[in-house]
PDB file of C-alpha atoms in Angstrom:
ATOM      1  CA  UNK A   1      25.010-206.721-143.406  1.00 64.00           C
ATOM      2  CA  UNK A   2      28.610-205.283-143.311  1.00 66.00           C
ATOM      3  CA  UNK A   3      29.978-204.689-146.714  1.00 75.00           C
ATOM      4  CA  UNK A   4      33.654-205.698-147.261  1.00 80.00           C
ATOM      5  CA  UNK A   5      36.353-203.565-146.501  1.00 80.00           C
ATOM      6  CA  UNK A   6      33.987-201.611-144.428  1.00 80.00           C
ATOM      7  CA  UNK A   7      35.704-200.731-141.101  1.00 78.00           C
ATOM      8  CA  UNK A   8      33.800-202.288-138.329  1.00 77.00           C
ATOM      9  CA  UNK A   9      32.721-200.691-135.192  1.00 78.00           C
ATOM     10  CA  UNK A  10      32.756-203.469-132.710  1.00 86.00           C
ATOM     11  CA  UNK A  11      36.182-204.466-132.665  1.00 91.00           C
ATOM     12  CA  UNK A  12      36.891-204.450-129.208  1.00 94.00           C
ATOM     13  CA  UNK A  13      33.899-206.794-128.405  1.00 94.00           C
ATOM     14  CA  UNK A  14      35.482-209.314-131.323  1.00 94.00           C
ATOM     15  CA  UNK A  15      38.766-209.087-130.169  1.00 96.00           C
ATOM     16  CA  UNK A  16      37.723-209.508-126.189  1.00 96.00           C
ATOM     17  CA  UNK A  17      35.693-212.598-127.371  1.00 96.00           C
ATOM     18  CA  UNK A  18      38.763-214.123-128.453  1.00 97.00           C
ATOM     19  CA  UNK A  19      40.670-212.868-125.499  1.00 97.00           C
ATOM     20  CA  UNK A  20      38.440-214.594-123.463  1.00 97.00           C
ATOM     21  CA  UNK A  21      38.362-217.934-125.849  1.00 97.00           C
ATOM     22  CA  UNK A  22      42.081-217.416-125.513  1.00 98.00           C
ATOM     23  CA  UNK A  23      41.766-218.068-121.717  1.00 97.00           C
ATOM     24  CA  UNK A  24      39.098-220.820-122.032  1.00 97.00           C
ATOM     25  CA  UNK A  25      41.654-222.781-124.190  1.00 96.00           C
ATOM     26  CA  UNK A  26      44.637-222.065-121.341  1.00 96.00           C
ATOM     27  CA  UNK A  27      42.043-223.340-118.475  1.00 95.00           C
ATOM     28  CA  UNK A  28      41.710-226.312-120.784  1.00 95.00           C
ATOM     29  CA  UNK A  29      45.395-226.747-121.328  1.00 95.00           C
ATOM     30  CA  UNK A  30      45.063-226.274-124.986  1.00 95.00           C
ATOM     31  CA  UNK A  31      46.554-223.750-125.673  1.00 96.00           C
ATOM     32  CA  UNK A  32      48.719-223.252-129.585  1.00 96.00           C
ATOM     33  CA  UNK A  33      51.967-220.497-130.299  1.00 97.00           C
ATOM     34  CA  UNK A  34      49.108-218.648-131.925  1.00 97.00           C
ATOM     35  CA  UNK A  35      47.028-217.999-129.039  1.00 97.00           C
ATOM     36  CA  UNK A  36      50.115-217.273-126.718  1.00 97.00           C
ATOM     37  CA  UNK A  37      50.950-214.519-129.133  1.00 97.00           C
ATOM     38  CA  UNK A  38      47.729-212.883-130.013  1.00 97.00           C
ATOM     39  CA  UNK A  39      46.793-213.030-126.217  1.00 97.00           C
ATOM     40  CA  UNK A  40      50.051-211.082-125.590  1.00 96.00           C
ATOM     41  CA  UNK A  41      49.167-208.500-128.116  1.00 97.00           C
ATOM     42  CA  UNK A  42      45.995-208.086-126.861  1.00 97.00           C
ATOM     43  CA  UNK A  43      47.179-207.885-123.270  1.00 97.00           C
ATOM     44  CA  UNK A  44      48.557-204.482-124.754  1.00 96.00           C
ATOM     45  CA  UNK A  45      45.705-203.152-126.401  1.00 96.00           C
ATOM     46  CA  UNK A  46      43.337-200.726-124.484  1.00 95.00           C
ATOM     47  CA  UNK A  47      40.506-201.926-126.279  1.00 95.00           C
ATOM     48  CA  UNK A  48      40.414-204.757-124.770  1.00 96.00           C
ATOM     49  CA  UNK A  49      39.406-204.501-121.574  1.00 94.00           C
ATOM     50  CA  UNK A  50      38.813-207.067-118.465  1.00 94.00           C
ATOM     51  CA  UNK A  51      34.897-205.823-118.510  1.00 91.00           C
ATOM     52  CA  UNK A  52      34.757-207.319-121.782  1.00 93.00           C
ATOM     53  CA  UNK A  53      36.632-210.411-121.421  1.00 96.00           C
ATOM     54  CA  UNK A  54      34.719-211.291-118.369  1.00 93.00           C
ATOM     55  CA  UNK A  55      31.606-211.086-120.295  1.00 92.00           C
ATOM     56  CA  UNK A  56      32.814-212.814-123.050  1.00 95.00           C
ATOM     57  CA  UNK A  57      33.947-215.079-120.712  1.00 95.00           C
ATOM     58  CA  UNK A  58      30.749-215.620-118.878  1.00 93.00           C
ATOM     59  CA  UNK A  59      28.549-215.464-122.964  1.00 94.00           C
ATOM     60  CA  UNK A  60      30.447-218.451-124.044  1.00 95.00           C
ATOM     61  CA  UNK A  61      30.197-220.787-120.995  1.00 94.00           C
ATOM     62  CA  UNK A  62      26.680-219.653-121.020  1.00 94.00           C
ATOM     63  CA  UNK A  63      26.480-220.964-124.381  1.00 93.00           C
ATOM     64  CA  UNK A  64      27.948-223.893-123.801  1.00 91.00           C
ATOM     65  CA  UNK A  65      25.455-225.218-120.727  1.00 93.00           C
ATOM     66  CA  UNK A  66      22.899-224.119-122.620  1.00 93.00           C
ATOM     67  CA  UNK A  67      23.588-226.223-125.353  1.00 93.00           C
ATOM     68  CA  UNK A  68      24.388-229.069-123.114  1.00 93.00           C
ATOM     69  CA  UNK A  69      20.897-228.627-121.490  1.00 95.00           C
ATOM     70  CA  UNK A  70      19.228-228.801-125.150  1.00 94.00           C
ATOM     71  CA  UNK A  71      21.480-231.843-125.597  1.00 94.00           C
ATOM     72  CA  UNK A  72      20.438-233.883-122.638  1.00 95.00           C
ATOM     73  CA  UNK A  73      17.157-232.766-122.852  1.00 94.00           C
ATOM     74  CA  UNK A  74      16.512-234.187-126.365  1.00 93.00           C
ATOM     75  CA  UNK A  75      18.539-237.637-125.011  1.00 87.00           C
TER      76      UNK A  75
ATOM     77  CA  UNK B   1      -0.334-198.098 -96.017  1.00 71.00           C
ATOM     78  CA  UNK B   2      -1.253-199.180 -98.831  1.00 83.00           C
ATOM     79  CA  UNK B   3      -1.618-195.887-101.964  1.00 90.00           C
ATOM     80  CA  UNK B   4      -4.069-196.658-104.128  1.00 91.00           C
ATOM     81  CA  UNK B   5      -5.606-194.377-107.086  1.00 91.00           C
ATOM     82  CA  UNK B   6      -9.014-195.384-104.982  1.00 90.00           C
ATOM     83  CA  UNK B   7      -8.014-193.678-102.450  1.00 91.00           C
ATOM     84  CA  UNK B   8      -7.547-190.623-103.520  1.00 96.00           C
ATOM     85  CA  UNK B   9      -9.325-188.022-101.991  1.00 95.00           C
ATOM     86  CA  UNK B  10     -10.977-185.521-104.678  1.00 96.00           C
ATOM     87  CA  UNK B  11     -12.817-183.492-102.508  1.00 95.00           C
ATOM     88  CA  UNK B  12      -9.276-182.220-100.720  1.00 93.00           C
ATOM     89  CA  UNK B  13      -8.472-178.457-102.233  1.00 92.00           C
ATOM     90  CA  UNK B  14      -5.724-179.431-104.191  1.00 94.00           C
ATOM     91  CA  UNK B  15      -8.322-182.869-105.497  1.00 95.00           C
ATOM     92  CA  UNK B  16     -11.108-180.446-106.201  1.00 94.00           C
ATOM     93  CA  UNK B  17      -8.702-178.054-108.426  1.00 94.00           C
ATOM     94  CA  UNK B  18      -7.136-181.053-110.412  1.00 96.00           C
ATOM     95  CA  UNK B  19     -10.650-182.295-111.386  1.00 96.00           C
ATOM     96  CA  UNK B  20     -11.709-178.559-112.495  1.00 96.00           C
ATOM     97  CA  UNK B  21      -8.490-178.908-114.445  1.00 97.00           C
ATOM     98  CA  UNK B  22      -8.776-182.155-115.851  1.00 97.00           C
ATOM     99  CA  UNK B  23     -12.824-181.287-116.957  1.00 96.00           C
ATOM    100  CA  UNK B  24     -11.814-178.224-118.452  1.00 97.00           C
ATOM    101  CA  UNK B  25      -8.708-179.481-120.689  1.00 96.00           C
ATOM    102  CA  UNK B  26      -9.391-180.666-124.233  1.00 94.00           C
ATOM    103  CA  UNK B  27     -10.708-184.200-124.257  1.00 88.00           C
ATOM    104  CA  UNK B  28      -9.316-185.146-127.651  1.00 84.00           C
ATOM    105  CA  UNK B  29      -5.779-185.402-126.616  1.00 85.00           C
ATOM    106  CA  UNK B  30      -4.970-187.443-122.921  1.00 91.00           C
ATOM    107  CA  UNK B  31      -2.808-184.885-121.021  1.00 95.00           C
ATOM    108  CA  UNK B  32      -0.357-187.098-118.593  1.00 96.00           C
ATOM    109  CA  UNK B  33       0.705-185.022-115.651  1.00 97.00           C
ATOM    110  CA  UNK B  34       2.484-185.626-112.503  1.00 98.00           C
ATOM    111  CA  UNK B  35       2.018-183.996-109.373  1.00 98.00           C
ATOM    112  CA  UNK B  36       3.999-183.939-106.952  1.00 97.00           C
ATOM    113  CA  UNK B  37       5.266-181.245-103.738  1.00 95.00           C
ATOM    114  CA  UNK B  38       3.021-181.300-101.180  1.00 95.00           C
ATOM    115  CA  UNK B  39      -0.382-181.941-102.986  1.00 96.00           C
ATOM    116  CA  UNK B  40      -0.244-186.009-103.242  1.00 97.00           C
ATOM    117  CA  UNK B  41       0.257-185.693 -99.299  1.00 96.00           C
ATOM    118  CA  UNK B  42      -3.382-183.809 -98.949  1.00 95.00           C
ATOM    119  CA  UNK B  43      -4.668-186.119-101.554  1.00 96.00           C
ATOM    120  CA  UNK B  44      -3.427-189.318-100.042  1.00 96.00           C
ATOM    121  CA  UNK B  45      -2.389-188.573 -96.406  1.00 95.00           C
ATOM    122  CA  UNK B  46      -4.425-185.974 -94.560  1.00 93.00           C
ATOM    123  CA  UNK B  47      -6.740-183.555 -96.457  1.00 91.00           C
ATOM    124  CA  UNK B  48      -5.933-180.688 -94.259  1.00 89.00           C
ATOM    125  CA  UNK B  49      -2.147-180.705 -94.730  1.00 88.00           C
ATOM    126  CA  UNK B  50      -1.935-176.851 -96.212  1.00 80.00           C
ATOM    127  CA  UNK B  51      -0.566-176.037 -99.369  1.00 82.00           C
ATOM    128  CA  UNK B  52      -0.871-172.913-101.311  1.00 82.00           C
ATOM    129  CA  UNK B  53      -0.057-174.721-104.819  1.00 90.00           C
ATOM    130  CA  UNK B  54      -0.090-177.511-106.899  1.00 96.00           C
ATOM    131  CA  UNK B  55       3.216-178.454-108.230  1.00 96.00           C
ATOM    132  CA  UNK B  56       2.964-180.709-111.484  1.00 98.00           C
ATOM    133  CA  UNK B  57       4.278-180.779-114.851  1.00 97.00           C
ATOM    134  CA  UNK B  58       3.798-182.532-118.330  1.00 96.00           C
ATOM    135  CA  UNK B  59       5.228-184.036-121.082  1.00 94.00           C
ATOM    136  CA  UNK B  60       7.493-181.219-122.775  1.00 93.00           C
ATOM    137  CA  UNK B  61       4.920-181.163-125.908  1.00 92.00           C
ATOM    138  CA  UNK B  62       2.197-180.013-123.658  1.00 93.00           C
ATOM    139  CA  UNK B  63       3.909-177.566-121.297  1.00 94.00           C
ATOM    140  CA  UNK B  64       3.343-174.593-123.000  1.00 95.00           C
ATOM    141  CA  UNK B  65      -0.175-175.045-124.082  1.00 95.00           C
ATOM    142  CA  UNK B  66      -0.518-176.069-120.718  1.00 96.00           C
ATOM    143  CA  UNK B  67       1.078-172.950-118.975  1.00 96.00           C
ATOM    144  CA  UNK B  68      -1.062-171.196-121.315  1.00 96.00           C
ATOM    145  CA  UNK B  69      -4.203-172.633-120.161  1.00 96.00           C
ATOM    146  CA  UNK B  70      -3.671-172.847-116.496  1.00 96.00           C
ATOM    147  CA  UNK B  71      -3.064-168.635-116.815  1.00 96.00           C
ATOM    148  CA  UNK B  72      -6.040-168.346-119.238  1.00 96.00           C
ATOM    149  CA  UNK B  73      -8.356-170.144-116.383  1.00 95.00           C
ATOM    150  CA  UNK B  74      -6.798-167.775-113.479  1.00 94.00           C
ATOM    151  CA  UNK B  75      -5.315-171.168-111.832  1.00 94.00           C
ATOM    152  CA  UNK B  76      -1.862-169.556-112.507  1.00 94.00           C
ATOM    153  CA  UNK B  77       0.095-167.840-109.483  1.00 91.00           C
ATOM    154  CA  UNK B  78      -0.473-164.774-108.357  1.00 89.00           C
ATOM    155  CA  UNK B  79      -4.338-165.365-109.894  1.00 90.00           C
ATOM    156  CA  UNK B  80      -5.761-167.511-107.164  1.00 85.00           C
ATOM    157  CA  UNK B  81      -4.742-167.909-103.317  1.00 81.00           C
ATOM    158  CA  UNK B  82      -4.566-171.691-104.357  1.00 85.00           C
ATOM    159  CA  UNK B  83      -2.794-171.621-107.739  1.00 93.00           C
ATOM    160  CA  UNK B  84      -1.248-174.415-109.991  1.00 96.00           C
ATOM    161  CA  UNK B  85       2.342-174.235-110.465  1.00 96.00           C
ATOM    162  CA  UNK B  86       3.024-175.621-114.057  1.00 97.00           C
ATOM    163  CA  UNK B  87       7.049-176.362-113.421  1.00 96.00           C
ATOM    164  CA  UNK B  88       9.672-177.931-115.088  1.00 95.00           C
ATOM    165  CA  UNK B  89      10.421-181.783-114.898  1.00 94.00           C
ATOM    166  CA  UNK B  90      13.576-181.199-113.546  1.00 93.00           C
ATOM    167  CA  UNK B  91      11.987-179.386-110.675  1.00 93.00           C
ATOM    168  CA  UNK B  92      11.019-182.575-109.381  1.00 96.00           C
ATOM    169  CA  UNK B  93      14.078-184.742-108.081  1.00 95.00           C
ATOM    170  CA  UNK B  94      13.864-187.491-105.837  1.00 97.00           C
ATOM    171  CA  UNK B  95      14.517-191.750-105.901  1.00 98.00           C
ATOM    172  CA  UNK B  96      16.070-193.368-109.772  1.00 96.00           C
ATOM    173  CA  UNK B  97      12.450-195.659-108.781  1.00 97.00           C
ATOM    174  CA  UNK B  98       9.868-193.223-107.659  1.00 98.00           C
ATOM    175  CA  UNK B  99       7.840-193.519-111.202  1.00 97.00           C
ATOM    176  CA  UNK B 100       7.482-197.314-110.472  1.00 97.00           C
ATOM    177  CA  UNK B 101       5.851-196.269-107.004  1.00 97.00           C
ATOM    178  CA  UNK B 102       3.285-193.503-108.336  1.00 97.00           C
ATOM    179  CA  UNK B 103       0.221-193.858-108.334  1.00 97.00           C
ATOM    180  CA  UNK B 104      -2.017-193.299-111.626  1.00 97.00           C
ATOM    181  CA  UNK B 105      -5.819-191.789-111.802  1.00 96.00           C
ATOM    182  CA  UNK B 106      -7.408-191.105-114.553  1.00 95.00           C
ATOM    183  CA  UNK B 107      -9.688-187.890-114.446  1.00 95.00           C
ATOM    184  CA  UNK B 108     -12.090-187.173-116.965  1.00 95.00           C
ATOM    185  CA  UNK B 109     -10.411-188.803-119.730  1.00 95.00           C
ATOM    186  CA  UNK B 110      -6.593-187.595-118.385  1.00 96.00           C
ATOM    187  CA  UNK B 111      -3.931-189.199-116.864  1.00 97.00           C
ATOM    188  CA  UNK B 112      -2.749-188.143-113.085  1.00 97.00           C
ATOM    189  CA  UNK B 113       0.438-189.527-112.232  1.00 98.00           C
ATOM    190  CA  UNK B 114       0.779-188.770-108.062  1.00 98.00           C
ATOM    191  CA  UNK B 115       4.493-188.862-106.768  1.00 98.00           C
ATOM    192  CA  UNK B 116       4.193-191.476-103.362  1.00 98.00           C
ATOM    193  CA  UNK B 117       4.737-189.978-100.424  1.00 97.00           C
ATOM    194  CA  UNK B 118       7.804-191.185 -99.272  1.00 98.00           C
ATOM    195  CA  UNK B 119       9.560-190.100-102.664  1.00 98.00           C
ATOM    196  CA  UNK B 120       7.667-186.592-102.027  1.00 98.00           C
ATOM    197  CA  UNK B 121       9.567-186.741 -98.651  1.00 98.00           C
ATOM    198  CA  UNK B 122      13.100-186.759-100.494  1.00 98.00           C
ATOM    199  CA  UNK B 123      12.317-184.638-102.673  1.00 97.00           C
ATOM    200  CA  UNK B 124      11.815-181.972 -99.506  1.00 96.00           C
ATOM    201  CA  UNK B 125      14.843-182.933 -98.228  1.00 97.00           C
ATOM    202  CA  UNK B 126      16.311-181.434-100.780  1.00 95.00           C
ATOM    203  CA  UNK B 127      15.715-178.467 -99.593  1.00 93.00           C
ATOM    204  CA  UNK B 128      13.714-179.072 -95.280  1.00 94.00           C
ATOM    205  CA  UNK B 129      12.550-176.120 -94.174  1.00 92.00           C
ATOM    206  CA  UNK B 130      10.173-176.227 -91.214  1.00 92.00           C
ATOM    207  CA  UNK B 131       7.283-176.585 -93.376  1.00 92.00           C
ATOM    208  CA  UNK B 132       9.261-179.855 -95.295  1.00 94.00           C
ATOM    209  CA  UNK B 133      10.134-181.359 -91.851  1.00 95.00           C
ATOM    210  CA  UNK B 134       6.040-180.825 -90.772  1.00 94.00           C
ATOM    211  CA  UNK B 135       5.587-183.540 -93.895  1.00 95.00           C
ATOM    212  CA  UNK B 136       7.862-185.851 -92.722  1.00 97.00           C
ATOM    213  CA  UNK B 137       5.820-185.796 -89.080  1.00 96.00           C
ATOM    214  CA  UNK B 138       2.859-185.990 -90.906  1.00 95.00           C
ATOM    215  CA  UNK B 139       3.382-188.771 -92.720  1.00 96.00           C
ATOM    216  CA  UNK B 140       4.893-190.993 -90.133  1.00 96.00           C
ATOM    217  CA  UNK B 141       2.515-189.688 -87.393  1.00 95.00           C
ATOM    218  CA  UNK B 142      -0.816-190.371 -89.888  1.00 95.00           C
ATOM    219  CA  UNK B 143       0.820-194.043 -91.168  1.00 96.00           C
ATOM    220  CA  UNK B 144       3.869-194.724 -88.690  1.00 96.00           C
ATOM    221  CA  UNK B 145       6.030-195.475 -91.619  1.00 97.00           C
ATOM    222  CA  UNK B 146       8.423-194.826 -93.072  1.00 97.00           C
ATOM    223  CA  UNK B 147      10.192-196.011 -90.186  1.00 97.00           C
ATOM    224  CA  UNK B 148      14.302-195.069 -89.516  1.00 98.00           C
ATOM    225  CA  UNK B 149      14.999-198.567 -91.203  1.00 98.00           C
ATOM    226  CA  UNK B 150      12.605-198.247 -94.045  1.00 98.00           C
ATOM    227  CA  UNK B 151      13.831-194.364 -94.869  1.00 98.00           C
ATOM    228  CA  UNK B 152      17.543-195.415 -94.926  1.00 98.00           C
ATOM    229  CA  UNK B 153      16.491-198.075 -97.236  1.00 98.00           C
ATOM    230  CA  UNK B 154      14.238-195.550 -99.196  1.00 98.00           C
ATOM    231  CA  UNK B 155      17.067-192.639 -99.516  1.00 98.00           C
ATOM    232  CA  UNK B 156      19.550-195.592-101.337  1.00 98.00           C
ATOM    233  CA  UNK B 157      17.953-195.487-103.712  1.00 97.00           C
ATOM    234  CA  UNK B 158      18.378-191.219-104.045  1.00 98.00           C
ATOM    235  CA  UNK B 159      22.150-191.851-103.410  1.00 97.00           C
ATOM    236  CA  UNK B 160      22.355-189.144-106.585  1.00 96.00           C
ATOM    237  CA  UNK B 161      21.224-186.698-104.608  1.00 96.00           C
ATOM    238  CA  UNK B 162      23.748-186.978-102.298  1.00 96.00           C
ATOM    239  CA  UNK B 163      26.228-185.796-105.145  1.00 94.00           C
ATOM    240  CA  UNK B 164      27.830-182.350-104.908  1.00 90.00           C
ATOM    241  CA  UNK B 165      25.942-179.970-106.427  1.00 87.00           C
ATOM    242  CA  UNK B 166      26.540-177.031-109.244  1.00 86.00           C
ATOM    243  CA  UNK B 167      27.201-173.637-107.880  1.00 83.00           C
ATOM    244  CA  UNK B 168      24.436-172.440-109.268  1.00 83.00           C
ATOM    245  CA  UNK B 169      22.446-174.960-107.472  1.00 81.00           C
ATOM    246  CA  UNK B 170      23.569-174.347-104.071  1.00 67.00           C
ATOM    247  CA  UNK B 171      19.891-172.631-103.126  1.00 65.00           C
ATOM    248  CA  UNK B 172      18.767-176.284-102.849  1.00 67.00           C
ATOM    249  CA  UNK B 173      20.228-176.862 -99.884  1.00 80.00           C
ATOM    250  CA  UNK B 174      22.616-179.373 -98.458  1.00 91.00           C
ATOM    251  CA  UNK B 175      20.990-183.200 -98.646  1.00 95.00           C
ATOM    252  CA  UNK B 176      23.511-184.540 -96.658  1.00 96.00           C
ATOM    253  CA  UNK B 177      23.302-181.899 -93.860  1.00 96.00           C
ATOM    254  CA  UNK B 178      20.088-182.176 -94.244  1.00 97.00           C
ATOM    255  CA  UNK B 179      19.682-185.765 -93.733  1.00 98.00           C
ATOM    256  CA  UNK B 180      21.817-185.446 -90.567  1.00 97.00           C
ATOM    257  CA  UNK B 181      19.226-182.525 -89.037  1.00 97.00           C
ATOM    258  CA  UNK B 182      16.077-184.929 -90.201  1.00 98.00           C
ATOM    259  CA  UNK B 183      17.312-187.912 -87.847  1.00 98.00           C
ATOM    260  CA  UNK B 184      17.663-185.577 -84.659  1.00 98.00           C
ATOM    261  CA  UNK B 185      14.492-184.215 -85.219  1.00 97.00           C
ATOM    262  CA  UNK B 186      12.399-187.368 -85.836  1.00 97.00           C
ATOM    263  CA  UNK B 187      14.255-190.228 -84.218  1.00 97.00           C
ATOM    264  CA  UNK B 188      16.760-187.790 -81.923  1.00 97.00           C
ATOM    265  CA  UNK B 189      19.898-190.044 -83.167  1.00 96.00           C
ATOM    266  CA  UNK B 190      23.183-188.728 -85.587  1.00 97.00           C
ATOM    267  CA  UNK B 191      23.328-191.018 -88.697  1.00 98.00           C
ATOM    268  CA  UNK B 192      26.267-191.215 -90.205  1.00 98.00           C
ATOM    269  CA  UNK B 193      25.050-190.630 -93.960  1.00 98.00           C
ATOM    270  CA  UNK B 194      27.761-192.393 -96.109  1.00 98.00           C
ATOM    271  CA  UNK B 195      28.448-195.279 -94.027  1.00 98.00           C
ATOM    272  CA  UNK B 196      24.134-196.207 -93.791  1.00 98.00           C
ATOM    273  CA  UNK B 197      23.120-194.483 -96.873  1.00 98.00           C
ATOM    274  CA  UNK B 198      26.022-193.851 -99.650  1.00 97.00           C
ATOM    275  CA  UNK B 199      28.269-196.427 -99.638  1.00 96.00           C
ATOM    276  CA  UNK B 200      25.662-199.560 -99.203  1.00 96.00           C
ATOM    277  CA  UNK B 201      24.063-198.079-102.363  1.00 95.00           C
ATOM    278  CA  UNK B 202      27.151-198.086-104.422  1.00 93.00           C
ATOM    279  CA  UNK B 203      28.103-201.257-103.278  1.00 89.00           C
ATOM    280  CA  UNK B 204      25.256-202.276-104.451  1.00 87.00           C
ATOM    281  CA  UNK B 205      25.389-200.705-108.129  1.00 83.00           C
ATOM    282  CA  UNK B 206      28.962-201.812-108.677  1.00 77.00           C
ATOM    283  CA  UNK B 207      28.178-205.760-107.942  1.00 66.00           C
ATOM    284  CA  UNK B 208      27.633-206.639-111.251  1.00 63.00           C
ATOM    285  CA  UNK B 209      30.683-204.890-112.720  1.00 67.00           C
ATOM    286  CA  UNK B 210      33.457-206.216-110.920  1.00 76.00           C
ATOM    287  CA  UNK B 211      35.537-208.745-113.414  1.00 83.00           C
ATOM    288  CA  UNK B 212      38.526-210.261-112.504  1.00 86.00           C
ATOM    289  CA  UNK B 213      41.229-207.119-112.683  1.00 87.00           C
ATOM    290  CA  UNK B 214      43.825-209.986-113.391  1.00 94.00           C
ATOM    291  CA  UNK B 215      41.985-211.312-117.023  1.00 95.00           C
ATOM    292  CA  UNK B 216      44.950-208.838-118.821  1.00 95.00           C
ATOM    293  CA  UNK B 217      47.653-210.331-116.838  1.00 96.00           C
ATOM    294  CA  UNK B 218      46.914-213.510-117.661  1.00 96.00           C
ATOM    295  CA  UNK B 219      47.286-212.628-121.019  1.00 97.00           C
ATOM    296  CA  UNK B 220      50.089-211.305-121.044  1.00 96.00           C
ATOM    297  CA  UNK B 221      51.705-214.282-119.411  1.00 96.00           C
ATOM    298  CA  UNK B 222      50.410-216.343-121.256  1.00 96.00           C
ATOM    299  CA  UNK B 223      52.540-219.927-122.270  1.00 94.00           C
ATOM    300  CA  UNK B 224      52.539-222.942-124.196  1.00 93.00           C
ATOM    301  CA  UNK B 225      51.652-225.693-122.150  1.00 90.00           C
ATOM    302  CA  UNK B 226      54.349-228.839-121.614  1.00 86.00           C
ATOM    303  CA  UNK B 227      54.452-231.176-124.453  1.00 77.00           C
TER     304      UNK B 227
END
């Protein structure tokens, strides 16, 4: 378990993954002055990459039918 | 053709030294060694198919002891007219896959590891002097395979190989040249190397890491949608 204050090592995988939510919530029309300026900063930073957002992309949709195949299952 | 550890044939030269070796190494640890050059062809293709070595190697832990013991036998070269050749892994280059296609014996408690043929076939392409291009018309004339189709497939999977090599290296020959003089000689055709061989193969490694170049873009453009 991380301890607080602790600088983390995987900050380019947490910021992709909410790149790529960023983008699931423009697809969706959702989208909030937050997200349209935190996507712009990130569009900037060399961290984030489109390798990362793509998988982030394709994790959280994966997620998301997975769930909705536990769902209808237990239906 | 099917290679199977069955069929195997221990009574070759090369079989008949690897059992002397495997019954005369400790039993109470399991040596694993792989052979490979142009022994697994007299073991598994045609018993008369000359060699004057066997080429295998070992887990780096046993290496020296086995070095050691090979010279301490008088198996070691320049001891016997058919000596074992205790080499270095890295001696042995050939396919990213070939250790999925050996096949495994055990001997007397000891674990034989023999490269397949076709990967033993790369790995003397490497380098195809006459005596390499003799295995490659053994092979195909004893089995009929690999045929032109099946080798282009085969040497995909080496597409490393195909890299240019250190200086120091250059002794090793030139795998692309190499691969051009092999296709005259056994199917009397030019084969253009990267368009059949090299750039299928990284085609196919670089499918699964294409994402959309445009994801950053997007971003970056990103607006507030109407109200």
């Amino acid at each position: 378990m991380l301890k607080k204050g602790e600088p983390r090592l995987d900050t380019c995988w947490r910021k992709s993954r909410i790149a790529a939510r960023i983008l699931l919530r423009e697809e969706a029309g959702k989208l909030t002055p937050r997200d349209v300026a935190l996507g712009r900063k990130f569009a900037f930073d060399k961290g984030v990459t489109p390798r990362l957002i793509d998988q982030a992309i394709h994790g959280i949709r994966g997620k998301k039918n997975r769930l909705e195949r536990e769902r209808r299952a237990a239906a | 053709m099917e290679y199977e550890a069955k069929k195997i044939d221990w009574n070759a030269n090369a079989g008949r030294q690897l059992d002397a070796l495997a019954r005369a190494l400790p039993p109470h640890s399991q040596f694993d060694i792989t052979v490979f050059g142009s022994a697994p062809l007299q073991l598994m293709i045609e018993r008369t198919f000359l060699s004057e070595d066997i080429d295998l190697y070992s887990p780096e832990e046993h290496r020296e002891f086995l070095e050691k013991f090979v010279a301490e036998k008088g198996w070691a070269k320049g001891q016997s007219d058919f000596y074992i050749q205790v080499c270095d892994p890295k001696a042995f280059r050939s396919t990213s896959d070939w250790r999925d296609r050996a096949i495994e014996a055990e001997r007397h408690g000891h674990l034989f590891r023999f490269v397949h043929p076709w990967d033993v076939l790369v790995s003397k392409l490497q380098r195809l002097e006459e005596k390499d291009l003799e295995a490659f018309k053994l092979v195909i004339a004893k089995t009929g395979h690999p045929t032109e189709a099946e080798f282009i497939n085969h040497l995909r999977s080496a597409v490393d190989l195909y890299r240019p090599k250190f200086d120091e290296e250059t002794a090793r020959g030139d795998m692309l040249m190499n691969t051009k003089i092999l296709w005259k000689e056994l199917w009397n055709k030019e084969i253009d190397v990267r368009a059949a061989i090299i750039r299928p193969a990284l085609d196919r490694s670089r499918h699964d890491y294409e994402p959309d170049p445009n994801l950053k873009t997007r971003l970056a453009n990103l607006k507030l949608p109407p109200k």
